PDB file of C-alpha atoms in Angstrom:
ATOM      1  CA  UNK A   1     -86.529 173.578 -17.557  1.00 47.00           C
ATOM      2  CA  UNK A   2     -85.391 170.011 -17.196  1.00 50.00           C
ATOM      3  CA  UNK A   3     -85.927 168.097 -20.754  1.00 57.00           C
ATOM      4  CA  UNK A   4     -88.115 164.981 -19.951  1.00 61.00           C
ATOM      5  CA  UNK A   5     -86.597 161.784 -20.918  1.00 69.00           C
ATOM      6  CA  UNK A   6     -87.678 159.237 -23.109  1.00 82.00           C
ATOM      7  CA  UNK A   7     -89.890 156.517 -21.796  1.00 83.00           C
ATOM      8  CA  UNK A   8     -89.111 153.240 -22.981  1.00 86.00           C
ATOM      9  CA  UNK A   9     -91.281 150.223 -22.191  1.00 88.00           C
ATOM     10  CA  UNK A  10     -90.270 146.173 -22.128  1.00 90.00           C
ATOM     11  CA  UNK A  11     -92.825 143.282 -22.011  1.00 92.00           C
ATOM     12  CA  UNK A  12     -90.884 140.371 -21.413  1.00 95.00           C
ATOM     13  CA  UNK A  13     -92.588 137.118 -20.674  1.00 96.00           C
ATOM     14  CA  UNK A  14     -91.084 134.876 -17.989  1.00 95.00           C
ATOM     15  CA  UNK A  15     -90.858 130.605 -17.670  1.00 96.00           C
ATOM     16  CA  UNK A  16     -90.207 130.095 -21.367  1.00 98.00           C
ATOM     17  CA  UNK A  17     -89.278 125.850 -21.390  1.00 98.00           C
ATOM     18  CA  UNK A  18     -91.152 125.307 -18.182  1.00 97.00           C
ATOM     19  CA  UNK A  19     -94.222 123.549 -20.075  1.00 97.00           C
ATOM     20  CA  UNK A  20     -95.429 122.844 -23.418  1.00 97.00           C
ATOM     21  CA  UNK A  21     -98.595 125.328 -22.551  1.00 97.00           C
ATOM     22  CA  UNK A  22     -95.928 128.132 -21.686  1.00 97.00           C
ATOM     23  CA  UNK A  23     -93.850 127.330 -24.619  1.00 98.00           C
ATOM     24  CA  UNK A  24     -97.013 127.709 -26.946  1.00 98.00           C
ATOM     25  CA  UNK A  25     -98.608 131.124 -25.223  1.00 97.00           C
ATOM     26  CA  UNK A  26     -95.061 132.868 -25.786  1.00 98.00           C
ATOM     27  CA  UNK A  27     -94.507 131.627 -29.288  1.00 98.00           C
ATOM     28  CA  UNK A  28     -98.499 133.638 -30.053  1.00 97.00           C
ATOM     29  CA  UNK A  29     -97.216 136.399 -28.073  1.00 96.00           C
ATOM     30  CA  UNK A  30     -94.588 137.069 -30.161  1.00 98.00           C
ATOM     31  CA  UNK A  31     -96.374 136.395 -33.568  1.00 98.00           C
ATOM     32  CA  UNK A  32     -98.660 138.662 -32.473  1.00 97.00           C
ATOM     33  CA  UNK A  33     -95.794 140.723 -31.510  1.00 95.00           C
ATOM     34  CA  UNK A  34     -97.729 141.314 -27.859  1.00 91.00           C
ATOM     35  CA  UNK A  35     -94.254 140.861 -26.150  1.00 95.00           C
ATOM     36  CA  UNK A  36     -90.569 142.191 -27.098  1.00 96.00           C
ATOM     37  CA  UNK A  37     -88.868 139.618 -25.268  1.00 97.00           C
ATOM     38  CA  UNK A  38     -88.644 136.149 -23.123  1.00 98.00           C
ATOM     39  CA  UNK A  39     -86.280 134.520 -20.245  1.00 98.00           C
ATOM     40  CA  UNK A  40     -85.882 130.942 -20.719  1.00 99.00           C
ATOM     41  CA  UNK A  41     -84.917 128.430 -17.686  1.00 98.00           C
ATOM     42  CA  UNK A  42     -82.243 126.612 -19.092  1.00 98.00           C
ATOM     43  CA  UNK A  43     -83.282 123.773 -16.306  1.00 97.00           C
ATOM     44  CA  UNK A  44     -86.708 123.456 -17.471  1.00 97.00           C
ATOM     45  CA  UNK A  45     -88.627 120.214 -18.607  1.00 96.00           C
ATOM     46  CA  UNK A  46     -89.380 121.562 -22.169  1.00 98.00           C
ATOM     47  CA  UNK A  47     -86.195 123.658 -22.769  1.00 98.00           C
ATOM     48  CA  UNK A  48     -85.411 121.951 -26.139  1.00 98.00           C
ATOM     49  CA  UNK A  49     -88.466 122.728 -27.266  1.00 98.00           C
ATOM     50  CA  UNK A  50     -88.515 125.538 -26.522  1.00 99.00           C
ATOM     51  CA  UNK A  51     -85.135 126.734 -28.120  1.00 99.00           C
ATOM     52  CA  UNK A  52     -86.263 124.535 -31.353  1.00 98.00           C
ATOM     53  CA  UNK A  53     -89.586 127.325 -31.126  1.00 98.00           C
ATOM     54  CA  UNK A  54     -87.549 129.894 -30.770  1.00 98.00           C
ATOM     55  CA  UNK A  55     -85.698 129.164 -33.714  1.00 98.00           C
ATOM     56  CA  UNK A  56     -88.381 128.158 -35.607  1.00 98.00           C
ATOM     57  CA  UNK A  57     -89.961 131.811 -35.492  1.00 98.00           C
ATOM     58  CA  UNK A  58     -86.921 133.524 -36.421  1.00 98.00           C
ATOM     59  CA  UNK A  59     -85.543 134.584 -32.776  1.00 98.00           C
ATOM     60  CA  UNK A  60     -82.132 134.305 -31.962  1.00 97.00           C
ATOM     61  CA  UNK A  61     -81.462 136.496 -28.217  1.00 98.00           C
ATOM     62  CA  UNK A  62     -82.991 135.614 -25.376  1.00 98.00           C
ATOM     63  CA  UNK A  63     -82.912 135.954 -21.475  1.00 98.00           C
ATOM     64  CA  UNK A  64     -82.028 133.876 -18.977  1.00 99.00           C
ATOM     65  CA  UNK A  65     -84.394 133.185 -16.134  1.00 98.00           C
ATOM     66  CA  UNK A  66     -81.881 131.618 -13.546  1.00 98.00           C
ATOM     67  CA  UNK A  67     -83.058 129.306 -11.351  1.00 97.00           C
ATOM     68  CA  UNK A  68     -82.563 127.677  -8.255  1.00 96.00           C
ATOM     69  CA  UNK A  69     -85.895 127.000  -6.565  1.00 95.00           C
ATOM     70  CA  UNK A  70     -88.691 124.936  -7.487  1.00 94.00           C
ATOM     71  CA  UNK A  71     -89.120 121.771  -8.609  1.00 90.00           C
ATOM     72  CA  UNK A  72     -86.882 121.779 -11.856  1.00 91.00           C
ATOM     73  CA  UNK A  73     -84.015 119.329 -11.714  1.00 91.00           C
ATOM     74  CA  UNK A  74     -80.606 121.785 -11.865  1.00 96.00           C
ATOM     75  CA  UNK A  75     -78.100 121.387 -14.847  1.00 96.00           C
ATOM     76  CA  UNK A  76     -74.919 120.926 -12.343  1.00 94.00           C
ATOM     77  CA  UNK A  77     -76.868 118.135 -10.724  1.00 91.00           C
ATOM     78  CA  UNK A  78     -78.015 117.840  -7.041  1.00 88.00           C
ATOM     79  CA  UNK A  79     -81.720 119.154  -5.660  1.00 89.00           C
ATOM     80  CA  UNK A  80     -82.939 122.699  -5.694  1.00 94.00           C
ATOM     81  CA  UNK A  81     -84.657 124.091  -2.883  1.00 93.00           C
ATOM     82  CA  UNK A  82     -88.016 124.493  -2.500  1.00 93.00           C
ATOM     83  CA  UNK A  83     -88.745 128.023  -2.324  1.00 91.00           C
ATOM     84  CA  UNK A  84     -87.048 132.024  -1.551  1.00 85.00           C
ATOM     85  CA  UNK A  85     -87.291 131.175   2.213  1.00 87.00           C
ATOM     86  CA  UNK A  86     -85.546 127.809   2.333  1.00 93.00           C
ATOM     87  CA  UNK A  87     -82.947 129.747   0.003  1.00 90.00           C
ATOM     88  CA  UNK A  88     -81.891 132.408   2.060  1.00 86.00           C
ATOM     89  CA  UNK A  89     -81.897 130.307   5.131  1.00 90.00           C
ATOM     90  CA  UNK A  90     -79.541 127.596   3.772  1.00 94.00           C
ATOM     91  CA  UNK A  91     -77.575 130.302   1.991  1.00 89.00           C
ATOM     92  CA  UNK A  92     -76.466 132.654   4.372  1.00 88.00           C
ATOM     93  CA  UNK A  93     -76.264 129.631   7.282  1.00 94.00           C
ATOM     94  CA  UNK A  94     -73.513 128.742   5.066  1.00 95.00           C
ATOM     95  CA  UNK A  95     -75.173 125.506   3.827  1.00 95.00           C
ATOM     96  CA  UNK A  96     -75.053 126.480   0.492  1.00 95.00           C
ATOM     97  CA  UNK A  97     -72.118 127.863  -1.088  1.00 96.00           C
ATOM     98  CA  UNK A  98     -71.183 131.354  -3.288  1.00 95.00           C
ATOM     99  CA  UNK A  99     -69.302 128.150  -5.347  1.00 97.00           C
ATOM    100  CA  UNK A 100     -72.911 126.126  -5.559  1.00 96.00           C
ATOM    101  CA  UNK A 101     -74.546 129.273  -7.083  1.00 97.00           C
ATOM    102  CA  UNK A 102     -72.335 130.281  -9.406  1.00 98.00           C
ATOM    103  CA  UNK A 103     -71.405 126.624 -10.925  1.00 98.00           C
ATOM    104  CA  UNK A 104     -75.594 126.042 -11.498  1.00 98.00           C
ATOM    105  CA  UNK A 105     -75.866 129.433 -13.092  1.00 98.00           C
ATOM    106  CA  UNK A 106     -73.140 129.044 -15.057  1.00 98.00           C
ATOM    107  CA  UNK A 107     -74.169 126.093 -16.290  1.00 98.00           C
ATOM    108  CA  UNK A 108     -77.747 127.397 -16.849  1.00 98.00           C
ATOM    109  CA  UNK A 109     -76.039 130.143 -19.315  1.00 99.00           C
ATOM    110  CA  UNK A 110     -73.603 127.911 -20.668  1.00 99.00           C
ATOM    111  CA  UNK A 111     -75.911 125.784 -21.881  1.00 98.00           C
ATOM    112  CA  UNK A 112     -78.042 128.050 -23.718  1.00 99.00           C
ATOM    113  CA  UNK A 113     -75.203 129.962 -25.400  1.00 99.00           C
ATOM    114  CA  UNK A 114     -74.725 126.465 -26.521  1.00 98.00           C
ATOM    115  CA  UNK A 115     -77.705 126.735 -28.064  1.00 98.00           C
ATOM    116  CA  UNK A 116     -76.551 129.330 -30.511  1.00 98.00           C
ATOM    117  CA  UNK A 117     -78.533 132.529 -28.673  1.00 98.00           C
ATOM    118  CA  UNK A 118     -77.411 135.538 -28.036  1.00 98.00           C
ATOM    119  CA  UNK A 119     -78.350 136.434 -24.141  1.00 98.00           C
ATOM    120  CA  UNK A 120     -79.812 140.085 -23.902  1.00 96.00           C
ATOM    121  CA  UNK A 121     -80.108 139.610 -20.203  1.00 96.00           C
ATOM    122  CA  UNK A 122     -80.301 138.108 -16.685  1.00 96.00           C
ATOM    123  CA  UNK A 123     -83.097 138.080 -14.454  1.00 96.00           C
ATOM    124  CA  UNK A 124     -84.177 134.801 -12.071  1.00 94.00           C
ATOM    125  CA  UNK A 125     -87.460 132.687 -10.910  1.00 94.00           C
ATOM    126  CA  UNK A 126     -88.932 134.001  -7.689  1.00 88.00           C
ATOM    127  CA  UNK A 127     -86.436 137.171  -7.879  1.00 88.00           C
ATOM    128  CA  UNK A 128     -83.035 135.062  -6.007  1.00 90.00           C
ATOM    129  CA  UNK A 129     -80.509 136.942  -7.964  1.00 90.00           C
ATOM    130  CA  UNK A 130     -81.159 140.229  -5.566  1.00 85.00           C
ATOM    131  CA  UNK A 131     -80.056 137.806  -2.377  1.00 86.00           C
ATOM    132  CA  UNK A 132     -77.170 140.046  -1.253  1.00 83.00           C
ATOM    133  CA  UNK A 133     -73.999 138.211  -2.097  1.00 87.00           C
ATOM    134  CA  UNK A 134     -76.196 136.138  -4.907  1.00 90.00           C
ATOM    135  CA  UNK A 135     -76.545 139.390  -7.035  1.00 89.00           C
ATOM    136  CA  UNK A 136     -72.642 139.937  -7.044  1.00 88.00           C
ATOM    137  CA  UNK A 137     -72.055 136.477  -8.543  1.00 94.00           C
ATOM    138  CA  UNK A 138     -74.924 137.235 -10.797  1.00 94.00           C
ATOM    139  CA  UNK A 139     -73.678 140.641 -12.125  1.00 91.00           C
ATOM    140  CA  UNK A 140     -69.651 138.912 -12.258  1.00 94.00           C
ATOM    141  CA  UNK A 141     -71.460 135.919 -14.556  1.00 96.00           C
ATOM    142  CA  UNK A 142     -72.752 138.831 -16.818  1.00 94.00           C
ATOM    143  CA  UNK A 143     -69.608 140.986 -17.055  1.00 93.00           C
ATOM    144  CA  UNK A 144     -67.545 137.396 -17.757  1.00 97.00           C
ATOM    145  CA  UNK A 145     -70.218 136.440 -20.939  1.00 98.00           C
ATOM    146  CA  UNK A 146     -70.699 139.935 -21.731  1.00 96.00           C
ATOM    147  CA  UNK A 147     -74.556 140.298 -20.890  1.00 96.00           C
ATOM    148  CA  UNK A 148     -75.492 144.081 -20.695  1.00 91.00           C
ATOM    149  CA  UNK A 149     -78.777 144.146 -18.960  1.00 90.00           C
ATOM    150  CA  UNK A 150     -79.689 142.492 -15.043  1.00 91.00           C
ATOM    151  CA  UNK A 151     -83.415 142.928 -13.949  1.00 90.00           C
ATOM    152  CA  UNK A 152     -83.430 144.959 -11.330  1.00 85.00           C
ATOM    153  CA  UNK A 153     -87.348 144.411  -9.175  1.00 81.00           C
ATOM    154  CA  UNK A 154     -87.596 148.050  -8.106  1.00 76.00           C
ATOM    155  CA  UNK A 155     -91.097 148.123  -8.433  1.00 73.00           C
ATOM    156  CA  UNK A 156     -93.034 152.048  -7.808  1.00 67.00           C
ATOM    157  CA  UNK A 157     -95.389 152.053  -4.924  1.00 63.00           C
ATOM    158  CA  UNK A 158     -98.140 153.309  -7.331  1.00 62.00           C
ATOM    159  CA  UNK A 159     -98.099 149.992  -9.156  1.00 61.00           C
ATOM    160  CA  UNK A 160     -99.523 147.795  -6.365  1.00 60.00           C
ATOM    161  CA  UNK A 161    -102.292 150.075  -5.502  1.00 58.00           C
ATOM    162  CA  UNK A 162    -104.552 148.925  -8.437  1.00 56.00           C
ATOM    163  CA  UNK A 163    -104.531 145.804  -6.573  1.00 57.00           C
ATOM    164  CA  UNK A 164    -103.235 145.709  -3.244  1.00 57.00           C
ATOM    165  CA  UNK A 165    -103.084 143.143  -1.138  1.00 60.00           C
ATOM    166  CA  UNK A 166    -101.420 143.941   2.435  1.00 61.00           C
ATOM    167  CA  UNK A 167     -98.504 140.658   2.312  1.00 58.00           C
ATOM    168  CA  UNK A 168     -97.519 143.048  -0.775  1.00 58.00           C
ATOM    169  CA  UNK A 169     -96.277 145.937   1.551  1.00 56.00           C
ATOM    170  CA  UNK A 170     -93.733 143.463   3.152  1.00 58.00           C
ATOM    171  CA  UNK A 171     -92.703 142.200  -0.417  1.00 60.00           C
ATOM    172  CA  UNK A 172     -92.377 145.384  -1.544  1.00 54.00           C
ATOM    173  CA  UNK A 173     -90.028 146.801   0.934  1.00 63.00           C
ATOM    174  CA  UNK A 174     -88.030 144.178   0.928  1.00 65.00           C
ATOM    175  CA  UNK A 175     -87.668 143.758  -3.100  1.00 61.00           C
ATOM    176  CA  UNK A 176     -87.211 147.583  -3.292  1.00 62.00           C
ATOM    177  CA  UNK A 177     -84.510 147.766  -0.221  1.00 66.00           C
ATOM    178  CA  UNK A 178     -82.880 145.012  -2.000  1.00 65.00           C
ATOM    179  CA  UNK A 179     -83.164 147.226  -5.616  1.00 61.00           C
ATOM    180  CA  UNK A 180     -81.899 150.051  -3.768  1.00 63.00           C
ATOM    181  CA  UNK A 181     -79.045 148.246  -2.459  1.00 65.00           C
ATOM    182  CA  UNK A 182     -77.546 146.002  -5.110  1.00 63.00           C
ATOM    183  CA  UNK A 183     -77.908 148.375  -8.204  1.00 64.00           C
ATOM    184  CA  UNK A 184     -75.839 151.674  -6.789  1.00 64.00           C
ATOM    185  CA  UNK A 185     -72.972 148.477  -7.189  1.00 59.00           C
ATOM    186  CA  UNK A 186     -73.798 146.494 -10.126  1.00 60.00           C
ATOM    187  CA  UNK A 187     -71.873 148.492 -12.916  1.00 66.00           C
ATOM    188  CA  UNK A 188     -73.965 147.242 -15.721  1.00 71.00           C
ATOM    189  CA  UNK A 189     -77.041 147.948 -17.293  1.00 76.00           C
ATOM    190  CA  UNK A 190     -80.404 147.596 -15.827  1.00 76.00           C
ATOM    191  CA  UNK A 191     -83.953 148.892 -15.951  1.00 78.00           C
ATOM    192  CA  UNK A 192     -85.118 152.329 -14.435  1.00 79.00           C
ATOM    193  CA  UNK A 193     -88.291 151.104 -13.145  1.00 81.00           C
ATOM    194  CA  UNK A 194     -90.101 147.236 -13.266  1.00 82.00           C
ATOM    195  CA  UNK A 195     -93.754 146.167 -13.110  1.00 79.00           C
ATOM    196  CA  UNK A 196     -95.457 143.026 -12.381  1.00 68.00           C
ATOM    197  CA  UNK A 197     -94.494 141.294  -9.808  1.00 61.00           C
ATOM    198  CA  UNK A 198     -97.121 142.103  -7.724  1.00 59.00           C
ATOM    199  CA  UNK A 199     -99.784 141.088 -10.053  1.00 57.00           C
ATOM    200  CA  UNK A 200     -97.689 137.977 -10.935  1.00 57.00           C
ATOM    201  CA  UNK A 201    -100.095 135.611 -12.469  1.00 56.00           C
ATOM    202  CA  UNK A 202    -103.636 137.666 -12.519  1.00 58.00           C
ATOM    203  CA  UNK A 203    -102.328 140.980 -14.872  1.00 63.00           C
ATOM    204  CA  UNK A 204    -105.567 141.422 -16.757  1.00 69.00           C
ATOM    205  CA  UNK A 205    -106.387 143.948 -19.643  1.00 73.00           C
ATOM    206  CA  UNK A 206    -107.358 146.053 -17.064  1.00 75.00           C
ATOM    207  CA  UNK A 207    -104.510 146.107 -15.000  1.00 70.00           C
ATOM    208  CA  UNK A 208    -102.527 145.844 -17.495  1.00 71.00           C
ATOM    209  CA  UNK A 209    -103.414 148.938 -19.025  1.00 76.00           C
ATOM    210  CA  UNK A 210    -103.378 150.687 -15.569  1.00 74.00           C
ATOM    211  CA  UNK A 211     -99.807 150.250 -15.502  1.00 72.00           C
ATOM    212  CA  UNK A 212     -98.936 150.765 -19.054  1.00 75.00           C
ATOM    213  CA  UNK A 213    -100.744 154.447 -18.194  1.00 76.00           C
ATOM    214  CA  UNK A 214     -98.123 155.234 -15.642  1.00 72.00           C
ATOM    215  CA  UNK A 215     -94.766 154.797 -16.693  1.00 77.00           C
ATOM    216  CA  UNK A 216     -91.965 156.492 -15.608  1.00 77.00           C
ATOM    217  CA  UNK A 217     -89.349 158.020 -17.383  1.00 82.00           C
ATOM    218  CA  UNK A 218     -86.695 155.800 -18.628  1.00 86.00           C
ATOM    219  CA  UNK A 219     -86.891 152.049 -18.999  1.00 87.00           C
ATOM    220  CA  UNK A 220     -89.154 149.858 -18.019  1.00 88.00           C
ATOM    221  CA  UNK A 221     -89.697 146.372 -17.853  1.00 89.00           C
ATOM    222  CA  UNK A 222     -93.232 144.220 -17.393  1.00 87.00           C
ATOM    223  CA  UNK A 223     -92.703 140.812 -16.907  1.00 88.00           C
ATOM    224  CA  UNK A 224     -95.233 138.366 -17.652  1.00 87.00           C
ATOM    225  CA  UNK A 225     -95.997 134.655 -16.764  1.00 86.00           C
ATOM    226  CA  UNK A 226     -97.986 133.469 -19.250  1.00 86.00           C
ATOM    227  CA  UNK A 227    -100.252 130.318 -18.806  1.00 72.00           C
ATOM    228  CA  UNK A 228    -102.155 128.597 -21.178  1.00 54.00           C
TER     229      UNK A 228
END
């Protein structure tokens, strides 16, 4: 008889230094020890505050939410792009560069090591680090600052059926060919399974405990994005 594995569960909440009202919800979550983990975005408009928070409450490793979307104004200068889409056009038309990627999210991590944290891992804003040819710089950055862990979004089908919505079925294959594809090469760490992303921003108790309920064997990572 096989022996089952252990199930292991992360809740890490996402966007830490994006807002004061982020900032705040995360530092409760963690004195109420509701989450065992955050990803800051070094680029974000309340980043100092947010490492000063961090340190005030004792924690000194954190994640790295690497960005390159949005409206936050990048570390290595220039303009991000608006959203996933406009990325993966412009990136594999050749418009933006391996050398563009690499320099911002190097910068991004540079900046908080600066900081004096210890990064426990990578994972990104609107899931860009999976971009084929985006997740090999991502895993190299991690190898050359000695990160162990990359989020990987493989996501079970079970998990969206608590609330499906059918624009989820084309997410889902896509995130999940993308999973399938980058972590058989990535040579480091990751998660076995992830939750959340399709209930990104409306994960009630309910849900919540729905998902909690069916864990797989192995690791597992919820991510949150906590509001106010």
């Amino acid at each position: 008889m096989r022996k089952k594995k252990e199930k292991r569960l992360i809740l890490n909440a996402d966007d830490l230094g994006v807002s004061e009202e982020v900032n705040e919800t995360i530092r409760r979550y963690f004195l109420a020890r509701t989450i065992t983990g955050t990803s800051i975005m070094a680029c974000g408009a309340r980043f100092n505050e947010a490492c000063s928070m961090m340190r005030g409450i004792g924690r000194d490793e954190i994640g790295v939410h690497l960005t390159f979307t949005g409206d936050p104004a990048p570390c290595a200068g220039g303009r991000f792009v608006p959203g996933y889409v406009q990325l993966a056009l412009k990136y594999f038309s050749g418009r933006i560069k391996p050398d563009d990627i690499t320099l911002e999210f190097e910068t991004q991590i540079k900046n908080i090591l600066a900081e004096g944290f210890r990064i426990t891992h990578l994972d990104s804003h609107e899931h860009v680090h999976m971009m084929p040819g985006i997740f090999k710089i991502v895993s190299g950055l991690a190898r050359k600052y000695g990160i162990p862990y990359i989020r990987i979004p493989n996501e079970p089908v079970r998990s969206i059926i608590k609330s499906f919505r059918p624009i989820d079925l084309i997410r889902y294959t896509v995130l999940k060919s993308l999973a399938i594809l980058n972590y058989k090469h990535a040579g480091i760490t990751r998660n076995t399974a992830f939750l959340g992303h399709f209930h990104s921003g409306r994960i009630t108790d309910d849900i919540l405990s729905f998902l909690i309920s069916s864990l797989p064997e192995g690791v597992t990572e919820i991510a949150l994005h906590p509001g106010s």
